[in-house]
Tab-separated table of C-alpha atoms in Angstrom:
chain	number	residue	atom	x	y	z
A	128	UNK	CA	149.169	91.174	-43.232
A	129	UNK	CA	147.189	90.735	-40.017
A	130	UNK	CA	147.958	91.784	-36.585
A	131	UNK	CA	147.188	89.317	-33.822
A	132	UNK	CA	147.206	90.364	-30.156
A	133	UNK	CA	147.269	87.955	-27.258
A	134	UNK	CA	146.572	88.982	-23.624
A	135	UNK	CA	148.115	87.709	-20.567
A	136	UNK	CA	145.712	84.803	-20.044
A	137	UNK	CA	146.345	83.594	-23.593
A	138	UNK	CA	150.053	83.264	-22.777
A	139	UNK	CA	149.655	82.460	-19.058
A	140	UNK	CA	151.054	78.988	-19.261
A	141	UNK	CA	153.542	76.965	-21.340
A	142	UNK	CA	150.632	75.119	-22.827
A	143	UNK	CA	148.946	78.368	-23.748
A	144	UNK	CA	152.077	79.502	-25.362
A	145	UNK	CA	152.187	76.445	-27.525
A	146	UNK	CA	148.401	76.945	-28.455
A	147	UNK	CA	149.236	80.593	-29.452
A	148	UNK	CA	152.092	79.363	-31.640
A	149	UNK	CA	149.721	76.985	-33.499
A	150	UNK	CA	147.118	79.797	-33.994
A	151	UNK	CA	149.541	82.316	-35.423
A	152	UNK	CA	151.220	79.757	-37.791
A	153	UNK	CA	147.872	78.091	-38.926
A	154	UNK	CA	147.305	80.071	-42.021
A	155	UNK	CA	150.862	80.106	-43.264
A	156	UNK	CA	150.693	83.862	-43.907
A	157	UNK	CA	152.979	86.463	-42.460
A	158	UNK	CA	151.594	88.062	-39.247
A	159	UNK	CA	152.591	90.487	-36.613
A	160	UNK	CA	151.929	89.155	-33.122
A	161	UNK	CA	151.534	91.378	-30.084
A	162	UNK	CA	151.976	89.802	-26.709
A	163	UNK	CA	151.052	90.969	-23.219
A	164	UNK	CA	152.902	89.864	-20.124
A	165	UNK	CA	152.089	86.290	-18.871
A	166	UNK	CA	149.046	86.502	-16.490
A	167	UNK	CA	149.920	87.554	-12.934
A	168	UNK	CA	153.424	88.856	-13.919
A	169	UNK	CA	152.598	92.536	-14.169
A	170	UNK	CA	150.850	92.413	-10.720
A	171	UNK	CA	154.219	90.861	-9.271
A	172	UNK	CA	156.228	93.604	-10.921
A	173	UNK	CA	153.930	96.241	-9.519
A	174	UNK	CA	154.252	94.636	-6.101
A	175	UNK	CA	158.075	94.635	-6.506
A	176	UNK	CA	157.899	98.395	-7.281
A	177	UNK	CA	155.689	98.953	-4.302
A	178	UNK	CA	158.397	97.413	-1.936
A	179	UNK	CA	161.077	99.538	-3.482
A	180	UNK	CA	159.061	102.693	-3.018
A	181	UNK	CA	158.668	101.721	0.624
A	182	UNK	CA	162.430	101.131	0.856
A	183	UNK	CA	161.922	97.406	1.607
A	184	UNK	CA	164.415	95.614	-0.530
A	185	UNK	CA	164.015	92.398	1.353
A	186	UNK	CA	160.262	92.345	0.423
A	187	UNK	CA	161.105	93.159	-3.176
A	188	UNK	CA	163.745	90.338	-3.366
A	189	UNK	CA	161.398	87.848	-2.015
A	190	UNK	CA	158.803	88.517	-4.684
A	191	UNK	CA	161.626	88.563	-7.389
A	192	UNK	CA	162.806	85.113	-6.163
A	193	UNK	CA	159.195	83.690	-6.160
A	194	UNK	CA	158.613	85.074	-9.705
A	195	UNK	CA	161.983	83.767	-11.073
A	196	UNK	CA	161.134	80.177	-9.714
A	197	UNK	CA	157.833	80.285	-11.563
A	198	UNK	CA	159.553	81.235	-14.888
A	199	UNK	CA	162.103	78.591	-14.406
A	200	UNK	CA	159.489	75.882	-14.019
A	201	UNK	CA	157.885	77.258	-17.155
A	202	UNK	CA	161.171	76.763	-19.060
A	203	UNK	CA	161.237	73.020	-18.192
A	204	UNK	CA	157.715	72.703	-19.420
A	205	UNK	CA	157.940	74.734	-22.636
A	206	UNK	CA	161.026	73.541	-24.432
A	207	UNK	CA	162.365	70.005	-25.250
A	208	UNK	CA	165.796	70.742	-26.399
A	209	UNK	CA	168.697	71.598	-24.057
A	210	UNK	CA	169.839	74.537	-26.448
A	211	UNK	CA	166.353	76.320	-26.170
A	212	UNK	CA	166.283	75.757	-22.441
A	213	UNK	CA	169.765	77.155	-21.879
A	214	UNK	CA	169.157	80.160	-24.128
A	215	UNK	CA	165.974	81.065	-22.176
A	216	UNK	CA	167.552	80.449	-18.780
A	217	UNK	CA	170.360	82.717	-19.617
A	218	UNK	CA	167.939	85.422	-20.841
A	219	UNK	CA	165.757	85.041	-17.678
A	220	UNK	CA	168.769	85.244	-15.523
A	221	UNK	CA	169.727	88.488	-16.987
A	222	UNK	CA	166.053	89.789	-16.511
A	223	UNK	CA	165.917	88.893	-12.857
A	224	UNK	CA	169.393	90.275	-12.036
A	225	UNK	CA	168.117	93.454	-13.822
A	226	UNK	CA	165.248	93.562	-11.457
A	227	UNK	CA	167.544	93.038	-8.385
A	228	UNK	CA	169.709	95.896	-9.421
A	229	UNK	CA	166.889	98.217	-8.441
A	230	UNK	CA	167.001	97.161	-4.810
A	231	UNK	CA	170.351	99.046	-4.402
A	232	UNK	CA	169.486	102.401	-5.929
A	233	UNK	CA	167.075	105.319	-5.647
A	234	UNK	CA	163.677	104.403	-6.744
A	235	UNK	CA	161.279	106.611	-8.711
A	236	UNK	CA	158.468	106.345	-11.209
A	237	UNK	CA	161.021	106.183	-14.022
A	238	UNK	CA	162.522	103.023	-12.529
A	239	UNK	CA	159.015	101.618	-11.914
A	240	UNK	CA	158.135	101.848	-15.659
A	241	UNK	CA	161.306	100.086	-16.503
A	242	UNK	CA	160.347	97.221	-14.102
A	243	UNK	CA	156.806	96.889	-15.217
A	244	UNK	CA	158.025	96.706	-18.851
A	245	UNK	CA	159.933	93.443	-18.175
A	246	UNK	CA	156.795	91.322	-18.192
A	247	UNK	CA	156.370	91.822	-21.894
A	248	UNK	CA	160.060	91.372	-22.569
A	249	UNK	CA	159.944	87.925	-20.826
A	250	UNK	CA	156.779	86.604	-22.574
A	251	UNK	CA	157.811	87.609	-26.033
A	252	UNK	CA	161.424	86.120	-25.504
A	253	UNK	CA	159.975	82.917	-24.250
A	254	UNK	CA	157.524	82.546	-27.120
A	255	UNK	CA	160.162	83.509	-29.893
A	256	UNK	CA	162.542	80.870	-28.379
A	257	UNK	CA	159.785	78.302	-28.579
A	258	UNK	CA	158.984	79.074	-32.248
A	259	UNK	CA	162.610	79.013	-33.270
A	260	UNK	CA	162.842	75.562	-31.390
A	261	UNK	CA	159.937	74.388	-33.583
A	262	UNK	CA	161.731	75.542	-36.749
A	263	UNK	CA	159.382	78.522	-37.356
A	264	UNK	CA	160.896	81.562	-39.115
A	265	UNK	CA	160.157	84.027	-36.487
A	266	UNK	CA	161.588	87.497	-35.664
A	267	UNK	CA	161.500	89.485	-32.421
A	268	UNK	CA	160.810	93.202	-32.986
A	269	UNK	CA	161.683	95.221	-29.893
A	270	UNK	CA	158.652	97.561	-29.210
A	271	UNK	CA	161.068	100.063	-27.678
A	272	UNK	CA	162.688	100.649	-31.140
A	273	UNK	CA	159.474	101.798	-32.871
A	274	UNK	CA	156.610	102.526	-30.343
A	275	UNK	CA	156.801	106.094	-29.061
A	276	UNK	CA	154.626	108.752	-27.560
A	277	UNK	CA	155.034	112.542	-28.060
A	278	UNK	CA	155.348	115.358	-25.531
A	279	UNK	CA	151.622	115.089	-24.844
A	280	UNK	CA	151.999	111.343	-23.924
A	281	UNK	CA	150.026	110.490	-27.009
A	282	UNK	CA	151.296	108.005	-29.657
A	283	UNK	CA	153.343	109.460	-32.497
A	284	UNK	CA	151.959	107.732	-35.524
A	285	UNK	CA	154.527	109.223	-38.049
A	286	UNK	CA	157.497	107.929	-35.964
A	287	UNK	CA	155.748	104.508	-35.441
A	288	UNK	CA	155.084	104.044	-39.098
A	289	UNK	CA	158.616	105.055	-40.196
A	290	UNK	CA	160.528	102.895	-37.590
A	291	UNK	CA	158.226	99.951	-37.877
A	292	UNK	CA	158.326	99.995	-41.715
A	293	UNK	CA	162.166	100.037	-41.667
A	294	UNK	CA	162.296	97.169	-39.246
A	295	UNK	CA	160.000	95.073	-41.289
A	296	UNK	CA	162.014	95.709	-44.368
A	297	UNK	CA	165.185	94.744	-42.520
A	298	UNK	CA	163.643	91.387	-41.591
A	299	UNK	CA	161.667	90.669	-44.701
A	300	UNK	CA	160.560	87.042	-45.387
A	301	UNK	CA	159.803	86.033	-41.852
A	302	UNK	CA	156.510	84.121	-41.145
A	303	UNK	CA	155.973	85.524	-37.724
A	304	UNK	CA	157.037	89.003	-36.315
A	305	UNK	CA	156.572	89.115	-32.542
A	306	UNK	CA	156.572	92.352	-30.437
A	307	UNK	CA	155.613	93.617	-27.063
A	308	UNK	CA	152.318	95.196	-26.246
A	309	UNK	CA	151.839	98.108	-23.730
A	310	UNK	CA	155.441	99.421	-23.562
A	311	UNK	CA	157.067	102.176	-25.522
A	312	UNK	CA	159.394	105.125	-25.208
A	313	UNK	CA	158.326	108.646	-24.511
A	314	UNK	CA	159.473	111.824	-26.338
A	315	UNK	CA	162.647	111.925	-24.123
A	316	UNK	CA	163.710	108.307	-24.918
A	317	UNK	CA	162.649	107.012	-21.624
A	318	UNK	CA	160.899	103.682	-21.071
A	319	UNK	CA	157.148	104.449	-20.689
A	320	UNK	CA	153.823	102.710	-21.521
A	321	UNK	CA	150.574	103.411	-23.468
A	322	UNK	CA	148.465	103.241	-20.366
A	323	UNK	CA	144.969	103.427	-21.891
A	324	UNK	CA	144.153	100.032	-23.575
A	325	UNK	CA	147.687	98.655	-23.092
A	326	UNK	CA	148.450	95.964	-25.580
A	327	UNK	CA	145.167	96.402	-27.503
A	328	UNK	CA	146.209	99.930	-28.208
A	329	UNK	CA	149.742	98.601	-29.380
A	330	UNK	CA	147.862	96.274	-31.839
A	331	UNK	CA	145.721	99.004	-33.169
A	332	UNK	CA	148.634	101.468	-33.733
A	333	UNK	CA	150.643	98.753	-35.441
A	334	UNK	CA	147.706	97.775	-37.607
A	335	UNK	CA	147.238	101.449	-38.574
A	336	UNK	CA	150.941	101.895	-39.349
A	337	UNK	CA	151.094	99.041	-41.750
A	338	UNK	CA	147.595	99.313	-43.199
A	339	UNK	CA	146.877	95.852	-41.922
A	340	UNK	CA	144.147	93.601	-43.410
A	341	UNK	CA	142.723	92.968	-39.963
A	342	UNK	CA	143.522	93.395	-36.353
A	343	UNK	CA	142.603	90.423	-34.097
A	344	UNK	CA	142.430	90.784	-30.288
A	345	UNK	CA	142.377	87.370	-28.670
A	346	UNK	CA	141.146	86.989	-25.136
A	347	UNK	CA	139.368	84.239	-23.168
A	348	UNK	CA	135.852	85.385	-24.124
A	349	UNK	CA	133.821	84.866	-27.256
A	350	UNK	CA	133.814	88.619	-28.251
A	351	UNK	CA	131.458	91.074	-26.806
A	352	UNK	CA	128.164	89.876	-25.437
A	353	UNK	CA	124.757	91.544	-25.751
A	354	UNK	CA	124.571	91.925	-21.928
A	355	UNK	CA	126.731	91.234	-18.959
A	356	UNK	CA	126.909	87.369	-18.532
A	357	UNK	CA	127.809	87.901	-14.905
A	358	UNK	CA	124.380	89.413	-14.189
A	359	UNK	CA	122.018	88.233	-16.966
A	360	UNK	CA	121.104	84.787	-18.064
A	361	UNK	CA	121.502	83.442	-21.595
A	362	UNK	CA	123.643	86.253	-23.077
A	363	UNK	CA	124.890	85.851	-26.666
A	364	UNK	CA	127.931	87.224	-28.550
A	365	UNK	CA	127.398	90.162	-30.767
A	366	UNK	CA	128.843	89.247	-34.234
A	367	UNK	CA	129.090	92.807	-35.649
A	368	UNK	CA	129.459	96.227	-34.260
A	369	UNK	CA	130.308	99.691	-35.484
A	370	UNK	CA	133.375	101.273	-34.040
A	371	UNK	CA	131.160	103.869	-32.147
A	372	UNK	CA	128.958	101.112	-30.815
A	373	UNK	CA	131.976	99.242	-29.461
A	374	UNK	CA	133.344	102.453	-27.913
A	375	UNK	CA	130.064	103.171	-26.095
A	376	UNK	CA	129.816	99.635	-24.804
A	377	UNK	CA	133.454	99.695	-23.652
A	378	UNK	CA	133.109	103.019	-21.944
A	379	UNK	CA	129.959	101.945	-20.246
A	380	UNK	CA	131.224	98.709	-18.785
A	381	UNK	CA	132.198	96.055	-21.330
A	382	UNK	CA	135.648	95.436	-20.060
A	383	UNK	CA	136.776	93.329	-22.975
A	384	UNK	CA	137.999	96.351	-24.850
A	385	UNK	CA	139.195	99.831	-23.866
A	386	UNK	CA	137.329	102.583	-25.853
A	387	UNK	CA	140.402	104.531	-26.796
A	388	UNK	CA	142.508	101.545	-28.134
A	389	UNK	CA	140.519	101.110	-31.402
A	390	UNK	CA	140.717	104.669	-32.493
A	391	UNK	CA	143.790	104.164	-34.786
A	392	UNK	CA	142.008	101.228	-36.459
A	393	UNK	CA	138.743	103.173	-36.828
A	394	UNK	CA	140.469	106.129	-38.545
A	395	UNK	CA	142.405	103.793	-40.872
A	396	UNK	CA	139.286	101.746	-41.677
A	397	UNK	CA	140.688	98.525	-40.452
A	398	UNK	CA	138.319	95.880	-38.998
A	399	UNK	CA	139.007	94.576	-35.514
A	400	UNK	CA	137.939	91.123	-34.413
A	401	UNK	CA	137.523	89.960	-30.859
A	402	UNK	CA	138.331	86.257	-30.707
A	403	UNK	CA	138.606	83.576	-28.037
A	404	UNK	CA	141.928	81.802	-27.593
A	405	UNK	CA	140.190	78.930	-25.660
A	406	UNK	CA	137.594	78.456	-28.514
A	407	UNK	CA	139.433	79.629	-31.653
A	408	UNK	CA	136.731	78.450	-34.065
A	409	UNK	CA	134.059	80.816	-32.480
A	410	UNK	CA	132.906	83.596	-34.651
A	411	UNK	CA	133.662	86.400	-32.128
A	412	UNK	CA	132.863	89.909	-32.769
A	413	UNK	CA	133.887	92.046	-35.794
A	414	UNK	CA	134.255	95.797	-35.180
A	415	UNK	CA	134.294	98.017	-38.314
A	416	UNK	CA	132.953	101.263	-39.798
A	417	UNK	CA	129.869	99.330	-41.108
A	418	UNK	CA	126.447	100.000	-39.441
A	419	UNK	CA	123.781	97.279	-39.257
A	420	UNK	CA	120.731	99.382	-39.710
A	421	UNK	CA	117.596	98.817	-37.647
A	422	UNK	CA	119.261	96.702	-34.891
A	423	UNK	CA	119.677	97.230	-31.176
A	424	UNK	CA	122.973	95.411	-30.412
A	425	UNK	CA	123.810	95.271	-26.765
A	426	UNK	CA	123.449	96.573	-23.217
A	427	UNK	CA	126.311	97.514	-20.753
A	428	UNK	CA	126.349	98.976	-17.259
A	429	UNK	CA	128.801	101.120	-15.218
A	430	UNK	CA	128.740	101.007	-11.472
A	431	UNK	CA	129.998	103.463	-8.841
A	432	UNK	CA	128.427	106.466	-10.534
A	433	UNK	CA	127.730	109.726	-8.629
A	434	UNK	CA	124.951	112.166	-9.708
A	435	UNK	CA	125.302	115.898	-9.118
A	436	UNK	CA	122.452	118.306	-9.548
A	437	UNK	CA	122.979	122.085	-9.464
A	438	UNK	CA	119.705	124.018	-9.103
A	439	UNK	CA	119.811	127.685	-9.634
A	440	UNK	CA	117.090	130.390	-10.414
A	441	UNK	CA	119.954	132.564	-11.742
A	442	UNK	CA	120.718	130.093	-14.503
A	443	UNK	CA	117.608	131.391	-16.544
A	444	UNK	CA	119.176	132.762	-19.695
A	445	UNK	CA	122.555	133.113	-17.930
A	446	UNK	CA	125.289	133.227	-20.434
A	447	UNK	CA	128.348	131.194	-19.498
A	448	UNK	CA	126.667	129.237	-16.558
A	449	UNK	CA	127.416	125.895	-18.078
A	450	UNK	CA	130.998	126.898	-19.014
A	451	UNK	CA	131.671	127.832	-15.368
A	452	UNK	CA	130.230	124.562	-14.163
A	453	UNK	CA	132.241	122.486	-16.637
A	454	UNK	CA	135.351	124.383	-15.816
A	455	UNK	CA	135.192	123.188	-12.294
A	456	UNK	CA	135.102	119.548	-13.256
A	457	UNK	CA	137.890	120.227	-15.707
A	458	UNK	CA	140.188	121.855	-13.003
A	459	UNK	CA	139.913	118.722	-10.947
A	460	UNK	CA	140.366	116.465	-14.056
A	461	UNK	CA	137.157	114.726	-13.461
A	462	UNK	CA	135.302	113.552	-16.686
A	463	UNK	CA	131.449	113.885	-16.941
A	464	UNK	CA	129.452	110.750	-18.259
A	465	UNK	CA	126.032	112.185	-18.620
A	466	UNK	CA	124.501	115.635	-18.743
A	467	UNK	CA	120.876	116.758	-18.542
A	468	UNK	CA	119.766	120.432	-18.420
A	469	UNK	CA	116.600	122.479	-17.777
A	470	UNK	CA	115.929	126.224	-17.350
A	471	UNK	CA	116.559	126.038	-13.633
A	472	UNK	CA	119.272	123.383	-13.267
A	473	UNK	CA	121.697	120.960	-14.636
A	474	UNK	CA	122.392	117.294	-13.624
A	475	UNK	CA	125.663	115.459	-14.270
A	476	UNK	CA	127.041	111.970	-13.464
A	477	UNK	CA	130.700	111.222	-12.820
A	478	UNK	CA	132.555	108.061	-11.872
A	479	UNK	CA	135.491	109.535	-10.047
A	480	UNK	CA	134.938	110.643	-6.493
A	481	UNK	CA	138.561	111.632	-5.696
A	482	UNK	CA	137.719	115.388	-5.641
A	483	UNK	CA	134.078	115.137	-4.886
A	484	UNK	CA	134.275	117.422	-1.854
A	485	UNK	CA	136.167	120.240	-3.685
A	486	UNK	CA	133.870	120.007	-6.719
A	487	UNK	CA	130.772	120.325	-4.599
A	488	UNK	CA	132.247	123.240	-2.715
A	489	UNK	CA	132.981	125.045	-5.974
A	490	UNK	CA	129.559	124.365	-7.345
A	491	UNK	CA	127.791	125.807	-4.419
A	492	UNK	CA	128.920	129.201	-5.629
A	493	UNK	CA	126.349	128.901	-8.432
A	494	UNK	CA	123.311	127.264	-6.775
A	495	UNK	CA	122.011	124.492	-4.580
A	496	UNK	CA	123.922	121.238	-5.000
A	497	UNK	CA	122.469	117.682	-4.478
A	498	UNK	CA	124.639	114.543	-4.648
A	499	UNK	CA	123.366	110.960	-5.239
A	500	UNK	CA	125.845	108.093	-4.736
A	501	UNK	CA	125.513	104.456	-5.347
A	502	UNK	CA	124.279	105.026	-8.957
A	503	UNK	CA	124.640	103.050	-12.091
A	504	UNK	CA	124.615	104.004	-15.697
A	505	UNK	CA	122.820	101.522	-18.116
A	506	UNK	CA	123.684	101.997	-21.707
A	507	UNK	CA	121.702	100.618	-24.666
A	508	UNK	CA	123.605	100.513	-27.991
A	509	UNK	CA	122.625	99.982	-31.569
A	510	UNK	CA	121.240	101.887	-34.602
A	511	UNK	CA	119.380	104.520	-32.469
A	512	UNK	CA	119.284	107.259	-35.115
A	513	UNK	CA	116.199	109.579	-34.289
A	514	UNK	CA	114.701	108.841	-37.713
A	515	UNK	CA	114.201	105.205	-36.444
A	516	UNK	CA	110.595	105.749	-35.100
A	517	UNK	CA	109.801	103.681	-32.015
A	518	UNK	CA	113.234	102.398	-31.185
A	519	UNK	CA	113.622	104.587	-28.077
A	520	UNK	CA	110.126	103.578	-27.136
A	521	UNK	CA	111.005	99.837	-27.020
A	522	UNK	CA	113.935	100.632	-24.652
A	523	UNK	CA	111.688	102.834	-22.425
A	524	UNK	CA	109.185	100.090	-22.223
A	525	UNK	CA	111.707	97.803	-20.959
A	526	UNK	CA	112.593	100.247	-18.225
A	527	UNK	CA	108.949	101.037	-17.208
A	528	UNK	CA	109.272	99.363	-13.853
A	529	UNK	CA	112.665	100.775	-12.935
A	530	UNK	CA	113.032	104.224	-11.191
A	531	UNK	CA	115.194	106.320	-13.542
A	532	UNK	CA	117.117	109.377	-12.233
A	533	UNK	CA	118.330	110.593	-15.638
A	534	UNK	CA	117.998	109.724	-19.420
A	535	UNK	CA	120.567	110.747	-22.039
A	536	UNK	CA	119.613	110.437	-25.690
A	537	UNK	CA	120.607	112.164	-28.905
A	538	UNK	CA	124.323	112.887	-28.133
A	539	UNK	CA	125.045	109.848	-30.375
A	540	UNK	CA	123.172	107.812	-33.006
A	541	UNK	CA	124.248	104.676	-31.201
A	542	UNK	CA	123.391	105.147	-27.611
A	543	UNK	CA	120.617	105.757	-25.133
A	544	UNK	CA	121.599	105.842	-21.420
A	545	UNK	CA	119.803	105.646	-18.012
A	546	UNK	CA	121.014	106.628	-14.581
A	547	UNK	CA	119.569	104.248	-12.001
A	548	UNK	CA	120.326	103.045	-8.536
A	549	UNK	CA	122.848	100.238	-8.398
A	550	UNK	CA	120.328	98.066	-6.416
A	551	UNK	CA	118.116	98.111	-9.495
A	552	UNK	CA	120.906	97.159	-12.055
A	553	UNK	CA	120.134	93.529	-12.112
A	554	UNK	CA	116.347	93.953	-12.795
A	555	UNK	CA	117.048	96.633	-15.412
A	556	UNK	CA	119.692	94.479	-17.279
A	557	UNK	CA	117.491	91.399	-17.281
A	558	UNK	CA	114.312	93.376	-18.383
A	559	UNK	CA	116.232	95.022	-21.251
A	560	UNK	CA	117.557	91.475	-22.353
A	561	UNK	CA	114.035	89.970	-22.122
A	562	UNK	CA	112.469	92.824	-24.107
A	563	UNK	CA	115.168	93.478	-26.659
A	564	UNK	CA	116.799	90.254	-27.343
A	565	UNK	CA	114.366	87.528	-26.535
A	566	UNK	CA	113.950	86.703	-30.271
A	567	UNK	CA	117.617	86.957	-31.116
A	568	UNK	CA	119.067	83.917	-32.688
């Protein structure tokens, strides 16, 4: 069985919902379909929550009314029978009355998570009602009945597998099983969400739980490209990536996929395909545990990076120096992207400036601190094992005219990274494309 996930754009209009229905029923084989909220809905639900936090129920009700009118228009466009229209109208009426109920009560983060979860509830119910109207044997599985996190807010794979397997057995024989992405319950039974990766994470967890044949992530892009198409001319889709290559690209700027969300699929050895709803016949990108040897695959860039250098003559042979430095970043929950060390100093890059002042103050206890802002990490991904003689030279040659603040190589067999000024990003990405992919098919 395959798992197919569709994002908000893919179910953003009644026409798109009809196209998704055609895609998931095309093969005639049973599938599990994971749906996000309709495009724009989650933003509206967050806005409603914001008004309620600010104790402005009139503002919240205005957004609720506007959103309700939008959905009622969709009902008229999506369905042809009076029965399907009435069923969906009644469901949506209940949903929007539920949202209005929060304007009369104390509002906290728990209520906000309940509100935000309704986007996925509405999209899945609308699609399931359309499928039933079309005579498709489709079943709606409520994600809140099987998707759960543990006390560390991490997914509970044993629970997910047990509950989902039981639900599938109870509804055996259906052609399509639809469920919500992103939402779940926490260890205490409260409505929560998966945060990192959202609906992609849901699809990956479901795929691992049922040992799926394949996990398909449908978006509005032809898979991952070999460079940023917003910056570089003539980029091309990458047809195959190793899971670690995809994670590197996602972490360093390729927004099509969250780096965490494919981990369950990686550990289960299930391939993930990135496909385009707008162009379903495009090959897209397949991510698996297979490595294509001797190839540089793609380039990604991450903006708003801060470089921090600590210089200290006391560092020489000083046991525990790096531990003390890293503990400072850990205490402020600030991840480090790149690290370079020498006998007299260490340089690091971060992408979160929330506690920059406090971090710098703490670091000054151990040496002279220099901070560079407005930086960018450029990441080159492929088979960059150190035994591949000359591969790093090809990359360095492409960067020969770009001032480089830091270089990171050797931490992974799939990545070499450069820290440069943001103003040099466009030149760097174009030069890398020209030198590394000019002869690509």
